[in-house]
XYZ file of C-alpha atoms in Angstrom:
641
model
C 32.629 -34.099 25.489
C 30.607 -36.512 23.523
C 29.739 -40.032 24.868
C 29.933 -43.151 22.983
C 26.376 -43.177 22.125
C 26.633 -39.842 20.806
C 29.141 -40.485 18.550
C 28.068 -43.569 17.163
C 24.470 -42.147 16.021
C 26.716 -39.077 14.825
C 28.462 -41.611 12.301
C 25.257 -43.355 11.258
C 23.461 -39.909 10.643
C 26.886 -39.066 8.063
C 26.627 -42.766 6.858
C 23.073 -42.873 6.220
C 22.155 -42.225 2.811
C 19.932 -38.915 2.579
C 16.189 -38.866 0.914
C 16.563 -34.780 0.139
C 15.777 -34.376 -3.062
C 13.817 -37.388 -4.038
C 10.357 -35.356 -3.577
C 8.777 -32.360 -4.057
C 8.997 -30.889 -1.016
C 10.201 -27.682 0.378
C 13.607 -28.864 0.524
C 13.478 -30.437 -2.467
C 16.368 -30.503 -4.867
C 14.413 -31.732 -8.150
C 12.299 -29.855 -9.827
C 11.374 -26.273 -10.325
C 12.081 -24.145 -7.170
C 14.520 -25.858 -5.806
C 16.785 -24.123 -3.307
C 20.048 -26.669 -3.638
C 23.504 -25.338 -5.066
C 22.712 -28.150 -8.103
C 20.181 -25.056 -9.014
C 17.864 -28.177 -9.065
C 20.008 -31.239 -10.731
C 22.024 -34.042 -9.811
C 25.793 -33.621 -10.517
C 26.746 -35.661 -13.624
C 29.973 -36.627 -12.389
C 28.578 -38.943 -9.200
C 25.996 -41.514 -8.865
C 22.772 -40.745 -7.232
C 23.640 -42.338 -4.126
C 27.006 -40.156 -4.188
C 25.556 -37.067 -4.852
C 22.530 -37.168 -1.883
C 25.446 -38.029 0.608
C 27.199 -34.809 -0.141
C 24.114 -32.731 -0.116
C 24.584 -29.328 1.523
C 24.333 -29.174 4.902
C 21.975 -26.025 5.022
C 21.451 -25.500 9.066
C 25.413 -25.583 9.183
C 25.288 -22.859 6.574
C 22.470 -20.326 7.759
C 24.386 -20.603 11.347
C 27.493 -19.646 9.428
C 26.074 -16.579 7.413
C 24.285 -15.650 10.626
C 27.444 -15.374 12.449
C 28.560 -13.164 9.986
C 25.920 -10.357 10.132
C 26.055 -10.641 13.676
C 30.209 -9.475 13.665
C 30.598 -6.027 15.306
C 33.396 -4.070 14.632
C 35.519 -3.929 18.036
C 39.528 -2.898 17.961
C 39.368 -3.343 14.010
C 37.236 -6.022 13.715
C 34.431 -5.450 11.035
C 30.430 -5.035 11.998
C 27.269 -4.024 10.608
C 25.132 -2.236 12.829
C 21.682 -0.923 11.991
C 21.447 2.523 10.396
C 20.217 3.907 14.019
C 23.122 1.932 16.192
C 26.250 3.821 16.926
C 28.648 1.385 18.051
C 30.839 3.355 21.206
C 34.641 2.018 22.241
C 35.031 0.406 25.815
C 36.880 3.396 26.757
C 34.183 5.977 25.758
C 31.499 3.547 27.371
C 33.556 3.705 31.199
C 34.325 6.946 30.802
C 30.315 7.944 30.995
C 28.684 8.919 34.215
C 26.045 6.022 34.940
C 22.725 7.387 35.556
C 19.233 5.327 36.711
C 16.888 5.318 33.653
C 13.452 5.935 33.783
C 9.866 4.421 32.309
C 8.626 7.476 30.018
C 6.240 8.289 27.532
C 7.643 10.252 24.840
C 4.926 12.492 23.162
C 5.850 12.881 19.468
C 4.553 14.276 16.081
C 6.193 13.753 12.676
C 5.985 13.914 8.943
C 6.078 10.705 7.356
C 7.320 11.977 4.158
C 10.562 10.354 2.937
C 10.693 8.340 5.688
C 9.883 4.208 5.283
C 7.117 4.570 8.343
C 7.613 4.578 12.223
C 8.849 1.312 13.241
C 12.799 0.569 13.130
C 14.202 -0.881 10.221
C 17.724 -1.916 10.038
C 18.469 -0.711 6.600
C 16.273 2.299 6.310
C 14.773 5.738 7.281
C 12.395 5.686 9.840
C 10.876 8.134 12.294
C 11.469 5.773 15.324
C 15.566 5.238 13.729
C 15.855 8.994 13.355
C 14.128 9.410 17.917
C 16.619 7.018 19.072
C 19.945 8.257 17.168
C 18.937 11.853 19.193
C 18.094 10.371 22.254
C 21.753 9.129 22.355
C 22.504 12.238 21.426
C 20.977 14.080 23.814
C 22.276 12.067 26.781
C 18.579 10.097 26.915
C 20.436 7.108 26.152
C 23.756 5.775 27.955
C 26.571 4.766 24.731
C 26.026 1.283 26.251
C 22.558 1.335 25.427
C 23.530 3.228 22.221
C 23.523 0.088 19.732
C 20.201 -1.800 20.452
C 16.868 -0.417 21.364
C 15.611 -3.649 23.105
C 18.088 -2.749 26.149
C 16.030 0.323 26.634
C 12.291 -1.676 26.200
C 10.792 0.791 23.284
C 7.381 0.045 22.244
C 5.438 2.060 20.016
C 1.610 3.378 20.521
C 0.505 3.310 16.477
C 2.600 1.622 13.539
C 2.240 3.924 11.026
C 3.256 2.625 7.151
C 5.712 4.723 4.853
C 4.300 8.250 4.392
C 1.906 8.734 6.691
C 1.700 10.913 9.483
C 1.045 11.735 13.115
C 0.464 15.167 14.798
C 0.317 13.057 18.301
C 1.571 9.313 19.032
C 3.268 7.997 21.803
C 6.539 5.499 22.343
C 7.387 4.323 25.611
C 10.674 3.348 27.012
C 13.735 3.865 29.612
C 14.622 6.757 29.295
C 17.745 8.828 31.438
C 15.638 11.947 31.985
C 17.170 14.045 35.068
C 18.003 17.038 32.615
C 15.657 19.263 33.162
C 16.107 20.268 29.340
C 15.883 16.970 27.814
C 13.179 17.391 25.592
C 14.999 21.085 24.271
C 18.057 19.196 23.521
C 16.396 16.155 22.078
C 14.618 18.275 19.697
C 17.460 19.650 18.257
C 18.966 16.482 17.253
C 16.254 16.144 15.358
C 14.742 17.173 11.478
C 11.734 20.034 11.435
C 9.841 17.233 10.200
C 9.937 15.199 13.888
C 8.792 16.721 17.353
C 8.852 15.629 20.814
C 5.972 17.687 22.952
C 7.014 16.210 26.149
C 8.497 13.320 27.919
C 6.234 12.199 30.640
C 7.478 9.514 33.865
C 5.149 6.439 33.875
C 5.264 3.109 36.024
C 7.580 0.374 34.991
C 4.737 -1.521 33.826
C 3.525 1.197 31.026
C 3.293 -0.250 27.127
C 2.207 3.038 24.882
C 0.743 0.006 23.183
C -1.231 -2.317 25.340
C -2.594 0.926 27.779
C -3.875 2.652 24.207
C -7.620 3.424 24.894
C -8.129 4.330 21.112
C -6.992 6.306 18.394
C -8.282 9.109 16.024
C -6.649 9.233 12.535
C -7.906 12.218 10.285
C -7.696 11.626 6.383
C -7.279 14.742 3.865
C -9.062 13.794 0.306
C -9.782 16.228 -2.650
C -13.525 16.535 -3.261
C -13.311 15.554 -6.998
C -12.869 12.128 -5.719
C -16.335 11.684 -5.553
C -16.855 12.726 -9.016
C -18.637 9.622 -11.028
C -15.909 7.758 -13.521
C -16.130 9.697 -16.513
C -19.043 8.130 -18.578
C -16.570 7.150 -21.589
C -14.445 4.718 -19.117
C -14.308 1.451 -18.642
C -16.192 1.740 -15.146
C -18.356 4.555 -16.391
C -19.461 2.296 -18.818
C -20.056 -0.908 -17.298
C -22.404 0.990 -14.083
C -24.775 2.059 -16.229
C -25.095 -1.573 -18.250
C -24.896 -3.385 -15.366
C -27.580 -1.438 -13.565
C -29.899 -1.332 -16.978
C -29.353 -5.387 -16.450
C -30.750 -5.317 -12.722
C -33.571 -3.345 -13.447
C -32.001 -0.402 -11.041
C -31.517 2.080 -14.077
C -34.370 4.475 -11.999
C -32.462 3.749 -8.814
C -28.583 4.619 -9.870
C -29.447 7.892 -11.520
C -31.518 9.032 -8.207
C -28.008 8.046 -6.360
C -26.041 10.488 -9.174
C -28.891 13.031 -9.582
C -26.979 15.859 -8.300
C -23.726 15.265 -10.435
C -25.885 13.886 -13.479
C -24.507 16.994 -15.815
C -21.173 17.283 -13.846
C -18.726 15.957 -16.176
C -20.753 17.935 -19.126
C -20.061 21.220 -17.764
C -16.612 20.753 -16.419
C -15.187 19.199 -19.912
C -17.502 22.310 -22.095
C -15.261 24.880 -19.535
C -12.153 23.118 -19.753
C -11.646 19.881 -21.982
C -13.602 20.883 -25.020
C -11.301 23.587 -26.456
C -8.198 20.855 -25.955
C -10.081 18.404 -28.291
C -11.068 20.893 -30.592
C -7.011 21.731 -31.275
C -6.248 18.001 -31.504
C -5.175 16.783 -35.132
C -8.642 15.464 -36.494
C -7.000 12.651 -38.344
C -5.380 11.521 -34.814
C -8.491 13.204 -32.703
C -10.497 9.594 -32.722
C -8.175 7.818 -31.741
C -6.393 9.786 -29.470
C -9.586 9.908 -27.591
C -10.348 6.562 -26.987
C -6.650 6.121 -25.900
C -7.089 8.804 -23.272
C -10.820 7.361 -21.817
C -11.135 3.580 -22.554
C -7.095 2.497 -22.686
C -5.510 4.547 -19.550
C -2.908 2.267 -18.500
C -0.307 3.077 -20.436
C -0.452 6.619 -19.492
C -1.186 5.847 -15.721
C 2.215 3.827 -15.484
C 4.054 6.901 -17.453
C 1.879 8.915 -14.531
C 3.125 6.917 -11.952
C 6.880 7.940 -12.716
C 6.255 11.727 -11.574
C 4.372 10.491 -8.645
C 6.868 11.097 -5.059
C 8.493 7.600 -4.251
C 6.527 7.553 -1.173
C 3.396 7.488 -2.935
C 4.329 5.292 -5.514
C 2.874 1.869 -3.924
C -0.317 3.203 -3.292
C -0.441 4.265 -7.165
C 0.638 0.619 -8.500
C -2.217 -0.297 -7.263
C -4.145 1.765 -10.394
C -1.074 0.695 -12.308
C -0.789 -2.826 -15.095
C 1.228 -4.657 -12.960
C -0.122 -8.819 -12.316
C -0.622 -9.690 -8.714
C 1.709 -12.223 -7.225
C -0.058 -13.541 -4.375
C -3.674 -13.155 -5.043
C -4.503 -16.449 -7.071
C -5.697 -14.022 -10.032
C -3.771 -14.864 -13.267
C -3.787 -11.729 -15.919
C -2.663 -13.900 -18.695
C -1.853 -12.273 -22.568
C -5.023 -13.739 -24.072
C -5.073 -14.247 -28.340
C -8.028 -14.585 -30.700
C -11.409 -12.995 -30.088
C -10.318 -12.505 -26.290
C -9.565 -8.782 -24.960
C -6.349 -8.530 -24.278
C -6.459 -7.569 -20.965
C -8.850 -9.693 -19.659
C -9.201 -11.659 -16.379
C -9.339 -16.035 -15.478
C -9.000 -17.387 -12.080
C -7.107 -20.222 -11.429
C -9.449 -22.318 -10.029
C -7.464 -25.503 -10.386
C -4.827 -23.811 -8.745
C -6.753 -22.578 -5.431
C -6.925 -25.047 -3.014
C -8.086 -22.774 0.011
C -10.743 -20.212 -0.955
C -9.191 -18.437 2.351
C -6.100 -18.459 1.272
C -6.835 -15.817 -1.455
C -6.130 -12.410 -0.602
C -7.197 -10.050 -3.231
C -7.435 -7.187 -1.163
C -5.610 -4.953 -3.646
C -6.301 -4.516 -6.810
C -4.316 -5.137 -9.309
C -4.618 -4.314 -12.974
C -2.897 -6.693 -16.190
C -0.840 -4.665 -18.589
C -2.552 -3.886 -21.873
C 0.536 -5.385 -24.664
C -0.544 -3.586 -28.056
C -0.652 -6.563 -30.796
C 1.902 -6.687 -33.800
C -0.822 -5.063 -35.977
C -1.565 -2.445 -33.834
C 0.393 0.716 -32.887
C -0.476 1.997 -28.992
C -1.404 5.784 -29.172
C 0.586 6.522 -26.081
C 4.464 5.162 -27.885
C 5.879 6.361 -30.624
C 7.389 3.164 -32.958
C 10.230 4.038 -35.114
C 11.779 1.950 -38.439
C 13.861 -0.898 -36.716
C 17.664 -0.605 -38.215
C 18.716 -4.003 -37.259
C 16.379 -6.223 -39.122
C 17.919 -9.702 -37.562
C 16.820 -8.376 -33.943
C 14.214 -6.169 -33.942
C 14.090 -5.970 -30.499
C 16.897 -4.221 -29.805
C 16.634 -0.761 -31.854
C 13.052 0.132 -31.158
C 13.001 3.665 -29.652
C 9.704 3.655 -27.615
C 10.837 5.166 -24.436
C 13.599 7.459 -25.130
C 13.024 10.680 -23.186
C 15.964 12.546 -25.184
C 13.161 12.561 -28.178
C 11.069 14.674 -29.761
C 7.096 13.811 -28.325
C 4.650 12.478 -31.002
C 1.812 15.023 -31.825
C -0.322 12.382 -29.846
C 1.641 12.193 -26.817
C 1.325 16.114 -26.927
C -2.337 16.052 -27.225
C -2.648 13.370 -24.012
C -0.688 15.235 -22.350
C -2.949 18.715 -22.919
C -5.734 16.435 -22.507
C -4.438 15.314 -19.498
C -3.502 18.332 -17.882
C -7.039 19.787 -18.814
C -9.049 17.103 -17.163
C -6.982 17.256 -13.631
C -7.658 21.559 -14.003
C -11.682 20.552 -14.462
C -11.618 18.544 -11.839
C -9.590 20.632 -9.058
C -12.362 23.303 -9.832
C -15.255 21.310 -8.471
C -16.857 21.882 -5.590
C -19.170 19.307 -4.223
C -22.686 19.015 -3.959
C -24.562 19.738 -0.532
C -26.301 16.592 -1.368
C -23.456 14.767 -2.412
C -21.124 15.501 0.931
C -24.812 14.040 3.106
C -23.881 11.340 0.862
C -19.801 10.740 2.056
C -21.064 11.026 5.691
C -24.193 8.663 5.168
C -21.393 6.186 3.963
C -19.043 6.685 6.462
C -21.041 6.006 9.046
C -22.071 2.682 7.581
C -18.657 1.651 9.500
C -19.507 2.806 13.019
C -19.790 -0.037 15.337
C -18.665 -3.261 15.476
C -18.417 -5.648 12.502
C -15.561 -8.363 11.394
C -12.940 -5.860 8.677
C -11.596 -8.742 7.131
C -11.885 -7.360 3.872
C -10.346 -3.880 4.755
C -7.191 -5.248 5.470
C -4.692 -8.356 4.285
C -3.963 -12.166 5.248
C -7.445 -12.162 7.440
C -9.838 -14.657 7.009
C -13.623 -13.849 7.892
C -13.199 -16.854 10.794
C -10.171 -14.749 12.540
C -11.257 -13.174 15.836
C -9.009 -10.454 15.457
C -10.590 -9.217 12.151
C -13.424 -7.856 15.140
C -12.813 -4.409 15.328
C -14.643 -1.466 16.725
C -15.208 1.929 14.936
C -16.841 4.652 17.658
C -17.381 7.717 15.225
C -16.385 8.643 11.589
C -17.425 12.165 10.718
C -16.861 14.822 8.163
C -15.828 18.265 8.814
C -18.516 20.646 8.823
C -17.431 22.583 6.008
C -15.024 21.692 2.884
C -11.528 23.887 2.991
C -9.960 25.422 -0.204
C -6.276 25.295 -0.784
C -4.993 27.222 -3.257
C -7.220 25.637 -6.566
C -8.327 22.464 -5.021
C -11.431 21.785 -2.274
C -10.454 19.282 0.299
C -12.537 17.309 2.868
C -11.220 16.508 6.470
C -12.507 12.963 7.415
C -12.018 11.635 11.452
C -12.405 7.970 12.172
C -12.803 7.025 15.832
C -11.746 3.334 16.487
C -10.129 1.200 19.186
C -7.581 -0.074 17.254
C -7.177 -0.453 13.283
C -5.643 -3.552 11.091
C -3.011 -2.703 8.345
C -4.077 -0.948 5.774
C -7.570 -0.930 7.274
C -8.252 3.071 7.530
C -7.055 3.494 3.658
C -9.245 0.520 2.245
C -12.318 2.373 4.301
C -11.429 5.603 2.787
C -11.391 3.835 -0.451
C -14.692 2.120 -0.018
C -16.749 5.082 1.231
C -15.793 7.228 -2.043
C -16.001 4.157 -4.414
C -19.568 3.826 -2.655
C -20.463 7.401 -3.681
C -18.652 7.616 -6.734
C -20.011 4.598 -8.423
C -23.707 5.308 -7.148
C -23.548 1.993 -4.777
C -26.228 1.350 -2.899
C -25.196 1.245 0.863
C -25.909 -1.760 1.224
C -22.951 -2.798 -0.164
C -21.290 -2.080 3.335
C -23.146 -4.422 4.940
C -21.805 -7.038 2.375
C -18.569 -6.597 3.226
C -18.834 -7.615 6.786
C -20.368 -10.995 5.879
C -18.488 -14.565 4.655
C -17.301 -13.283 1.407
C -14.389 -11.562 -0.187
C -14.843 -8.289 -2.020
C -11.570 -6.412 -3.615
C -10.982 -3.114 -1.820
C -8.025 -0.717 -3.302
C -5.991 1.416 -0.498
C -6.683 5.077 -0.748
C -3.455 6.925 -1.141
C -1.233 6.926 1.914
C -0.187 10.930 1.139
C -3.863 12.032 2.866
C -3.162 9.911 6.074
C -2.212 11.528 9.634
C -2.900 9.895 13.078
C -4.112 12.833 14.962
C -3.594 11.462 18.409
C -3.776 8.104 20.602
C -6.324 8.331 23.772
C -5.316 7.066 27.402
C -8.138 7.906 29.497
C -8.700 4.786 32.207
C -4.369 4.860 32.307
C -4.480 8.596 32.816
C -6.808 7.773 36.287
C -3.613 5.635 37.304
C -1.283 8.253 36.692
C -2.938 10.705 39.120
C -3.775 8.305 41.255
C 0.445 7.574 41.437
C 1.047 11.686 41.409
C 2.279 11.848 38.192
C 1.257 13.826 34.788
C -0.980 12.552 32.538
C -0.402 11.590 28.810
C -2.314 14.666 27.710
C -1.909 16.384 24.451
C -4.303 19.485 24.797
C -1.209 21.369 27.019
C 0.549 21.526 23.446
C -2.087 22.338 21.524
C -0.994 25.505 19.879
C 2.356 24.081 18.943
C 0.977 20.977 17.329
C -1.596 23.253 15.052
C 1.207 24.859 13.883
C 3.126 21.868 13.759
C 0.504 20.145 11.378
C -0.273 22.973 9.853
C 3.532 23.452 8.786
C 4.942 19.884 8.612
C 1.872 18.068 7.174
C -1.109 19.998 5.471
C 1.017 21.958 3.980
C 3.368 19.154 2.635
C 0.047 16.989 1.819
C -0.937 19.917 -0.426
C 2.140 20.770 -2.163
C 2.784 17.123 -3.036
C -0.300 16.465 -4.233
C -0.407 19.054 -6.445
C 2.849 17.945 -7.803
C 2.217 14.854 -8.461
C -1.415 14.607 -8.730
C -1.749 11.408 -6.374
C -5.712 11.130 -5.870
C -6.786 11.866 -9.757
C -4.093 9.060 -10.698
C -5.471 6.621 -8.485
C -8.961 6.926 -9.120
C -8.126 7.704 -12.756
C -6.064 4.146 -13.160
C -9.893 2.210 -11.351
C -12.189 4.034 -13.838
C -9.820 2.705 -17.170
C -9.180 -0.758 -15.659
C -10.448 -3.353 -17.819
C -11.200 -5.610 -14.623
C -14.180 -7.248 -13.278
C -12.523 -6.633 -9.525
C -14.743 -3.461 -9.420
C -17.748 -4.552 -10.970
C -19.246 -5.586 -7.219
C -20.037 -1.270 -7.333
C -22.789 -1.806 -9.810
C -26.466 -2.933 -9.228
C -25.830 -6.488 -9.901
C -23.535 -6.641 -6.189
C -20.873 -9.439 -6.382
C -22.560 -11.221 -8.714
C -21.418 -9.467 -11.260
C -17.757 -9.316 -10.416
C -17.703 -13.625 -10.380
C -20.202 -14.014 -13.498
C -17.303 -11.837 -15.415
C -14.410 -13.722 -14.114
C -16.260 -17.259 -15.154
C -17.040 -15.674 -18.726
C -13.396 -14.679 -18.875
C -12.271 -17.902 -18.157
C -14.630 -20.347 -20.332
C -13.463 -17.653 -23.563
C -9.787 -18.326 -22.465
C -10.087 -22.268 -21.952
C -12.138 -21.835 -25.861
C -9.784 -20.206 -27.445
C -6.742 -22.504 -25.641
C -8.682 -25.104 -27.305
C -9.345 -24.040 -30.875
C -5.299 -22.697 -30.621
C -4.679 -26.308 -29.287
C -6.659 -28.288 -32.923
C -4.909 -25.294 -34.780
C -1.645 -26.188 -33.749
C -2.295 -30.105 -34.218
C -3.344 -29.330 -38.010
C -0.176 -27.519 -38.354
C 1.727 -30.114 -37.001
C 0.214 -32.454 -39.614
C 1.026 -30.956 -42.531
C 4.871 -30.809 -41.461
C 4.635 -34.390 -40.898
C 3.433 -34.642 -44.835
């Protein structure tokens, strides 16, 4: 019932005239952005006054369209569920025996391959989605529990992002476990690719989460990452000017000594022969398509690349960031076309920039000039050009240049898979990597953390190489281990990524130590395809356990069955899909060609170099805006005469 008062402050609030869309707010209905049903404008039909009285009551309709995701189907009725729910009928949920349910721990390994990562997501694939449809299965999980996960408390151990894996992680939650088969019958509700090794009873007070001692994560990377950039790239390039600049031309080639004539003999064993068949009236050009303008053919790359790969590859691929405060902006006159400003006007909060991933502005060949890597054909419709241009048409004959990139290409990743790295060179990957052990503030190995957050605090207890490199099939492949507490998104990739930038680009070391301090450096993610968590640690909850009579969370009692498990479900898969889609050379490919400053922090000259290039990029641009601008103004003259 509604008083008096109630009512009459109900018809002054529907009386009062409304102020929504008079600024430039959120809510705002003027202007660009604006979320109104006017798409932004006032209804020509009504008065102002008229028109902000009948604005749209938008609490009244997010309530409404909540309601209607929320419907479950029930006797007819329609729902929408989650992909993992299964909805049961009243009858089917009285008809099951009731049976207590218990706090577990639920020992799992997986293969994050075409799944979208670990946690639950209500529209798609995921390893913890495909656990709880065969725990219901099984009988782990009563049909009344059957539709929500919260009513049986699951919390994950490690988050792990779309395509990585785990040999050992851990979930905890009720679980109905008096079958003395349960984990036999859970498992075969399940894909080869997911494994339960046991289900262990815990207090009611266990989180897989919070009781987490610390993790180990191993990472899988091809040696030939740690090849230099190729001397004709962009990056290849700019190292050796920019240490020539800094006086540190003595000190860069001592830090590439042992791979000084790599790229020499690899391209006289398996490039040279390639470039010696190419077309010598398209050779030259052809050439400096393939080493100083890559994107083109990175992005065509990136198309044969597995979709759960394909994120970490954009990030070597011409697409313009969209939260970074980095404009990549077409650029005319004597101004490279791909080049670089900063919006400085823009950037209010030097914190509030996160250009933790690199991103890399599309190269747009001019009107005058043809792009090696597309084939332009006579347009037949002369009043719209635009709309019979074959450029992209697969069904097509290739040009004889897109045949020679393509041998070219194919030559270059068959050099590289046959090098074997340097004794010096591996001291050199585990000098860098343990330039991370302790504890220092990651806040630019991950995203959306500010050098002032606590939480960007983390603490790293080993990260070693394997002893010895393995071979699989072609390509040699080193096994990297990172001890740590706990890890930030994205954080183990963006260390990967540093350590064999470091040693790729001949960085001093140093360089780590920057990273830790106030300032914000631009660290790509290493591929997500080498990534496996190889098991979570519970030591000081493991004492409780035994002191309460039960098992401990211990994965060495399955240790044969996980070898072969990873062995099987991961390496294996890691291998194969790399070597069909060629994941690492594509990434580190797509850096080297990248017309960017983002990078240029690798070379003698530190950060410095990175902001002095930005700041030259963006004076040329505001120059050439100008003399564009008077251009334009003389033009506009004459008409006038």
């Amino acid at each position: 019932m509604v008083s008096p008062s109630q009512g009459h402050s109900r018809r002054e609030h529907d009386q009062k005239p409304s102020n929504r869309g008079h600024g430039r707010g959120r809510g705002s209905f003027r202007g660009r952005g604006g979320r109104g049903d006017h798409g932004g404008r006032k209804n020509k039909e009504v008065g102002r006054a008229e028109w902000s009285r009948n604005a749209v009551d938008k609490r009244a309709r997010n309530a409404e369209n909540q309601a209607k995701r929320r419907k479950l189907q029930h006797d007819g009725e329609e729902y929408n569920l989650p992909v993992y729910a299964t909805r049961f009928s009243k009858e089917e949920i009285e008809g099951q025996e009731k049976k207590p349910k218990r706090k577990v721990a639920v020992m799992i390994g997986y293969s994050g391959s075409g799944y979208k990562g670990m946690q639950l997501n209500h529209h798609e694939k995921t390893i913890e989605g495909d656990l709880f449809v065969a725990f219901v299965a099984a009988g782990a999980i009563s049909k009344a529990n059957a539709d929500d996960p919260k009513k049986s408390s699951l919390v994950r151990c490690a988050r792990t992002d779309k395509g990585v894996h785990a040999v050992g992680n851990v979930i905890s939650l009720k679980l109905i476990v008096e079958d003395p088969d349960i984990v036999e019958k859970i498992n075969k509700n399940l894909s080869s690719q997911i494994r339960v090794w046991d289900v262990t009873r815990t207090n009611g007070s266990f989180s897989a989460y919070q009781f987490c001692d610390s993790r180990i994560y191993e990472y899988l990377i091809p040696t030939h990452c740690f090849l230099p950039p190729h001397p004709r790239s962009f990056l290849g390039k700019k190292l050796v000017q920019l240490a020539e600049e800094a006086n540190d031309l003595e000190g860069f080639s001592d830090r590439q000594k042992e791979v000084a004539d790599a790229w020499a003999e690899l391209e006289n064993e398996y490039v040279h022969r390639v470039i010696e068949e190419i077309d010598p009236s398209i050779r030259e050009a052809t050439l400096r398509a393939f080493y100083e303008h890559d994107f083109d053919r990175t992005e065509k790359a990136l198309r044969t690349v597995p979709e759960e790969h394909s994120e970490t590859i954009q990030e070597a691929s011409p697409k313009a960031p969209r939260d970074t405060g980095l404009d990549y902006l077409p650029v005319k006159g004597g101004l490279k076309e791909n080049a670089l400003i900063v919006r400085v006007n823009e950037v209010t909060n030097e914190d509030d920039l996160d250009d933790s991933v690199l991103d890399i502005p599309t190269i747009k060949p001019s009107e005058e000039k043809t792009s090696p890597f597309v084939r332009t054909e006579e347009v037949t419709n002369g009043d719209n050009p635009d709309e019979d241009t074959a450029t992209t048409d697969n069904n097509k004959e290739p040009t004889a240049t897109e045949l020679a990139l393509r041998k070219l290409k194919a030559a270059h990743i068959a050099a590289k898979k046959a090098y074997r790295i340097h004794p010096t060179r591996l001291d050199r990957v585990r000098s860098s990597l343990s330039r991370f052990v302790g504890s220092y503030r990651f806040h630019n190995y991950t995203i959306e953390r500010t050098f002032k957050n606590p939480s960007v605090f983390r603490l790293i207890n080993s990260f070693k190489v394997g002893e010895q490199p393995i071979i699989i099939g072609d390509t040699e492949w080193l096994s990297l281990k990172v001890h740590g507490q706990s890890f930030m998104m994205h954080q183990i990739r963006k260390m990967v990524s540093m350590a064999a930038l470091v040693v790729r680009c001949g960085c001093h070391e140093g360089r780590f130590q920057d990273t830790y301090e106030d300032q914000r450096f631009s660290i790509p993610k290493a591929p997500a395809l080498g990534l496996l968590l190889e098991r979570p640690i519970f030591d000081v909850y493991n004492e409780k356990l035994e002191q309460l009579g039960r098992d401990r969370i211990d994965f060495s009692k399955y240790e044969k069955e996980m070898k072969d498990f990873k062995q099987r479900e991961i390496y294996e898969r890691i291998f194969r899909e790399e070597e069909k889609g060629n994941v690492f050379h594509t990434f580190f490919e797509g850096l080297d060609g990248a017309k960017s400053p983002q990078l240029l922090w690798l070379s003698s000259l530190g950060l410095k170099a990175t902001k002095r290039e930005f700041k030259d990029l963006k004076d040329t641009q505001e120059s050439v805006e100008r003399v564009e601008g008077e251009d334009d103004d003389h033009e506009d003259g004459q008409d006038d005469n």
